[in-house]
């Protein structure tokens, strides 16, 4: 397992635990090349989450904006872990 993969997995696990404590049911898209690492569901809320260890690039944000969902209330988020500070959440 590469160290980049391990770091990403640890960050995803941190986000997953954080959301589970808030009552979300969280699904992981393991080894996915798609735009979402995690999907979290609670009541009428669906979160599609990309987890990063750095600030999103312009390309990340552009891809993020182009994905739309018809007839659903969906929240798209990028979570960036900042060591010793916690998560910064970018909303789509």
XYZ file of N, CA and C in Angstrom:
276
model
N 0.854 -1.172 0.000
C 0.000 0.000 0.000
C 0.903 1.240 0.000
N 0.710 2.147 -0.926
C 1.562 3.325 -1.026
C 1.248 4.314 0.087
N 2.231 5.142 0.421
C 2.018 6.117 1.492
C 0.974 7.160 1.095
N 0.883 7.500 -0.194
C -0.142 8.447 -0.655
C -1.535 7.844 -0.442
N -1.668 6.571 -0.800
C -2.943 5.875 -0.597
C -3.285 5.815 0.894
N -2.295 5.482 1.728
C -2.524 5.386 3.170
C -2.964 6.727 3.747
N -2.316 7.793 3.322
C -2.667 9.126 3.812
C -4.104 9.466 3.416
N -4.464 9.199 2.167
C -5.823 9.466 1.707
C -6.845 8.637 2.460
N -6.522 7.375 2.686
C -7.433 6.497 3.418
C -7.633 6.996 4.849
N -6.542 7.417 5.493
C -6.655 7.936 6.871
C -7.541 9.172 6.914
N -7.378 10.066 5.943
C -8.210 11.281 5.890
C -9.682 10.922 5.674
N -9.938 9.993 4.773
C -11.319 9.553 4.537
C -11.918 8.963 5.807
N -11.119 8.171 6.510
C -11.603 7.556 7.749
C -11.930 8.617 8.799
N -11.113 9.659 8.885
C -11.380 10.753 9.825
C -12.703 11.447 9.497
N -12.925 11.730 8.217
C -14.171 12.374 7.794
C -15.349 11.448 8.088
N -15.198 10.166 7.749
C -16.273 9.198 7.973
C -16.663 9.142 9.451
N -15.682 9.059 10.344
C -15.967 9.008 11.784
C -16.648 10.288 12.254
N -16.190 11.417 11.758
C -16.784 12.710 12.120
C -18.265 12.743 11.732
N -18.571 12.305 10.527
C -19.955 12.313 10.051
C -20.814 11.274 10.772
N -20.247 10.119 11.070
C -21.001 9.091 11.787
C -21.390 9.577 13.180
N -20.513 10.338 13.822
C -20.839 10.907 15.137
C -22.013 11.878 15.047
N -22.208 12.464 13.865
C -23.327 13.381 13.649
C -24.585 12.642 13.191
N -24.527 11.318 13.129
C -25.698 10.527 12.779
C -25.839 10.166 11.312
N -24.813 10.424 10.507
C -24.865 10.084 9.083
C -24.519 8.614 8.863
N -25.128 8.026 7.866
C -24.740 6.720 7.347
C -23.779 7.022 6.200
N -22.552 6.508 6.282
C -21.502 6.906 5.339
C -21.043 5.705 4.513
N -20.970 5.914 3.197
C -20.504 4.897 2.260
C -19.196 5.371 1.644
N -18.240 4.455 1.533
C -16.943 4.780 0.941
C -16.865 4.190 -0.457
N -16.365 4.985 -1.381
C -16.163 4.526 -2.752
C -14.698 4.131 -2.886
N -14.364 2.939 -2.430
C -12.972 2.480 -2.364
C -12.327 2.409 -3.741
N -11.105 2.916 -3.837
C -10.289 2.874 -5.054
C -11.001 3.471 -6.263
N -11.892 4.389 -6.002
C -12.657 4.997 -7.088
C -11.848 6.085 -7.775
N -12.006 6.163 -9.079
C -11.405 7.264 -9.837
C -12.451 8.346 -10.100
N -13.634 8.161 -9.542
C -14.711 9.132 -9.697
C -14.509 10.341 -8.807
N -15.434 11.291 -8.872
C -15.263 12.544 -8.138
C -15.532 12.440 -6.640
N -16.175 11.371 -6.152
C -16.572 11.305 -4.749
C -15.858 10.182 -4.017
N -15.339 10.496 -2.833
C -14.726 9.486 -1.972
C -15.754 8.888 -1.022
N -16.655 9.740 -0.534
C -17.653 9.320 0.443
C -19.027 9.848 0.057
N -20.044 9.090 0.398
C -21.423 9.547 0.273
C -22.045 9.348 1.647
N -22.611 10.425 2.200
C -23.199 10.377 3.536
C -24.682 10.728 3.455
N -25.503 9.975 4.201
C -26.953 10.154 4.155
C -27.494 10.269 5.576
N -28.363 11.264 5.775
C -29.043 11.433 7.065
C -30.349 12.166 6.805
N -31.455 11.544 7.175
C -32.777 12.134 6.965
C -32.933 12.528 5.495
N -33.113 13.803 5.217
C -33.303 14.293 3.842
C -32.020 14.864 3.242
N -30.892 14.645 3.908
C -29.615 15.219 3.465
C -28.746 14.135 2.832
N -28.199 14.451 1.656
C -27.218 13.583 0.999
C -25.974 14.427 0.752
N -24.833 13.966 1.237
C -23.564 14.661 1.026
C -22.688 13.822 0.101
N -22.196 14.431 -0.959
C -21.205 13.812 -1.832
C -19.887 14.497 -1.503
N -18.899 13.736 -1.040
C -17.695 14.336 -0.462
C -16.437 13.853 -1.165
N -15.577 14.794 -1.489
C -14.222 14.536 -1.975
C -13.298 14.944 -0.832
N -12.408 14.064 -0.409
C -11.498 14.344 0.697
C -10.128 14.671 0.120
N -9.544 15.768 0.580
C -8.237 16.212 0.096
C -7.291 16.439 1.270
N -5.997 16.383 1.005
C -4.986 16.729 1.997
C -4.373 18.088 1.693
N -4.926 18.746 0.689
C -4.427 20.067 0.295
C -5.604 20.880 -0.229
N -5.377 22.148 -0.438
C -6.425 23.012 -0.978
C -6.793 22.539 -2.390
N -8.094 22.532 -2.724
C -8.491 22.090 -4.068
C -7.899 22.983 -5.163
N -7.469 22.367 -6.250
C -6.953 23.124 -7.388
C -8.120 23.717 -8.172
N -7.811 24.582 -9.117
C -8.851 25.149 -9.987
C -9.545 24.029 -10.761
N -8.780 23.027 -11.190
C -9.359 21.890 -11.914
C -10.328 21.116 -11.016
N -9.933 20.884 -9.763
C -10.822 20.204 -8.809
C -12.147 20.946 -8.687
N -12.061 22.258 -8.523
C -13.265 23.066 -8.333
C -14.122 23.103 -9.599
N -13.502 23.104 -10.766
C -14.259 23.142 -12.021
C -15.034 21.835 -12.220
N -14.376 20.721 -11.998
C -15.058 19.427 -12.098
C -16.209 19.374 -11.101
N -15.954 19.860 -9.922
C -16.927 19.882 -8.840
C -18.181 20.662 -9.237
N -18.005 21.780 -9.907
C -19.138 22.628 -10.299
C -19.956 22.038 -11.442
N -19.338 21.237 -12.289
C -20.044 20.737 -13.473
C -20.974 19.568 -13.173
N -20.840 18.964 -12.013
C -21.685 17.821 -11.665
C -22.981 18.337 -11.053
N -24.105 17.980 -11.666
C -25.404 18.447 -11.176
C -26.335 17.262 -10.944
N -27.329 17.508 -10.131
C -28.331 16.499 -9.815
C -29.701 17.140 -9.985
N -30.529 16.579 -10.835
C -31.877 17.096 -11.049
C -32.829 16.546 -9.992
N -33.724 17.405 -9.524
C -34.817 17.028 -8.623
C -34.382 16.499 -7.270
N -33.163 16.719 -6.876
C -32.700 16.312 -5.556
C -32.062 17.500 -4.860
N -32.152 17.503 -3.559
C -31.388 18.479 -2.788
C -30.110 17.759 -2.375
N -29.014 18.144 -2.994
C -27.742 17.470 -2.783
C -26.700 18.507 -2.406
N -25.887 18.168 -1.435
C -24.800 19.041 -1.019
C -23.492 18.408 -1.479
N -22.718 19.140 -2.275
C -21.417 18.661 -2.745
C -20.356 19.380 -1.923
N -19.394 18.622 -1.407
C -18.387 19.214 -0.534
C -17.013 18.634 -0.825
N -16.002 19.472 -0.620
C -14.613 19.015 -0.608
C -14.111 19.281 0.808
N -13.620 18.253 1.474
C -13.090 18.380 2.826
C -11.565 18.322 2.747
N -10.907 19.321 3.309
C -9.445 19.369 3.341
C -9.013 19.306 4.797
N -8.164 18.346 5.123
C -7.667 18.239 6.487
C -6.438 19.116 6.646
N -6.463 19.979 7.649
C -5.333 20.849 7.963
C -4.773 20.364 9.301
N -3.545 19.837 9.293
C -2.989 19.292 10.531
C -3.066 20.282 11.695
N -3.458 19.770 12.843
C -3.588 20.508 14.099
C -4.714 21.538 14.102
N -5.437 21.680 12.994
C -6.535 22.646 12.934
C -7.868 21.980 12.643
N -7.858 20.854 11.956
C -9.102 20.174 11.610
C -9.423 20.304 10.134
N -10.709 20.234 9.814
C -11.144 20.234 8.426
C -11.606 21.607 7.968
N -11.293 21.941 6.722
C -11.868 23.098 6.042
C -12.785 22.508 4.981
N -14.033 22.984 4.954
C -15.028 22.421 4.048
C -15.373 23.438 2.972
N -15.217 23.021 1.714
C -15.591 23.842 0.565
C -16.937 23.336 0.064
N -17.897 24.239 -0.083
C -19.245 23.875 -0.519
C -19.413 24.167 -2.000
N -20.159 23.288 -2.695
C -20.348 23.431 -4.129
C -21.578 24.166 -4.510
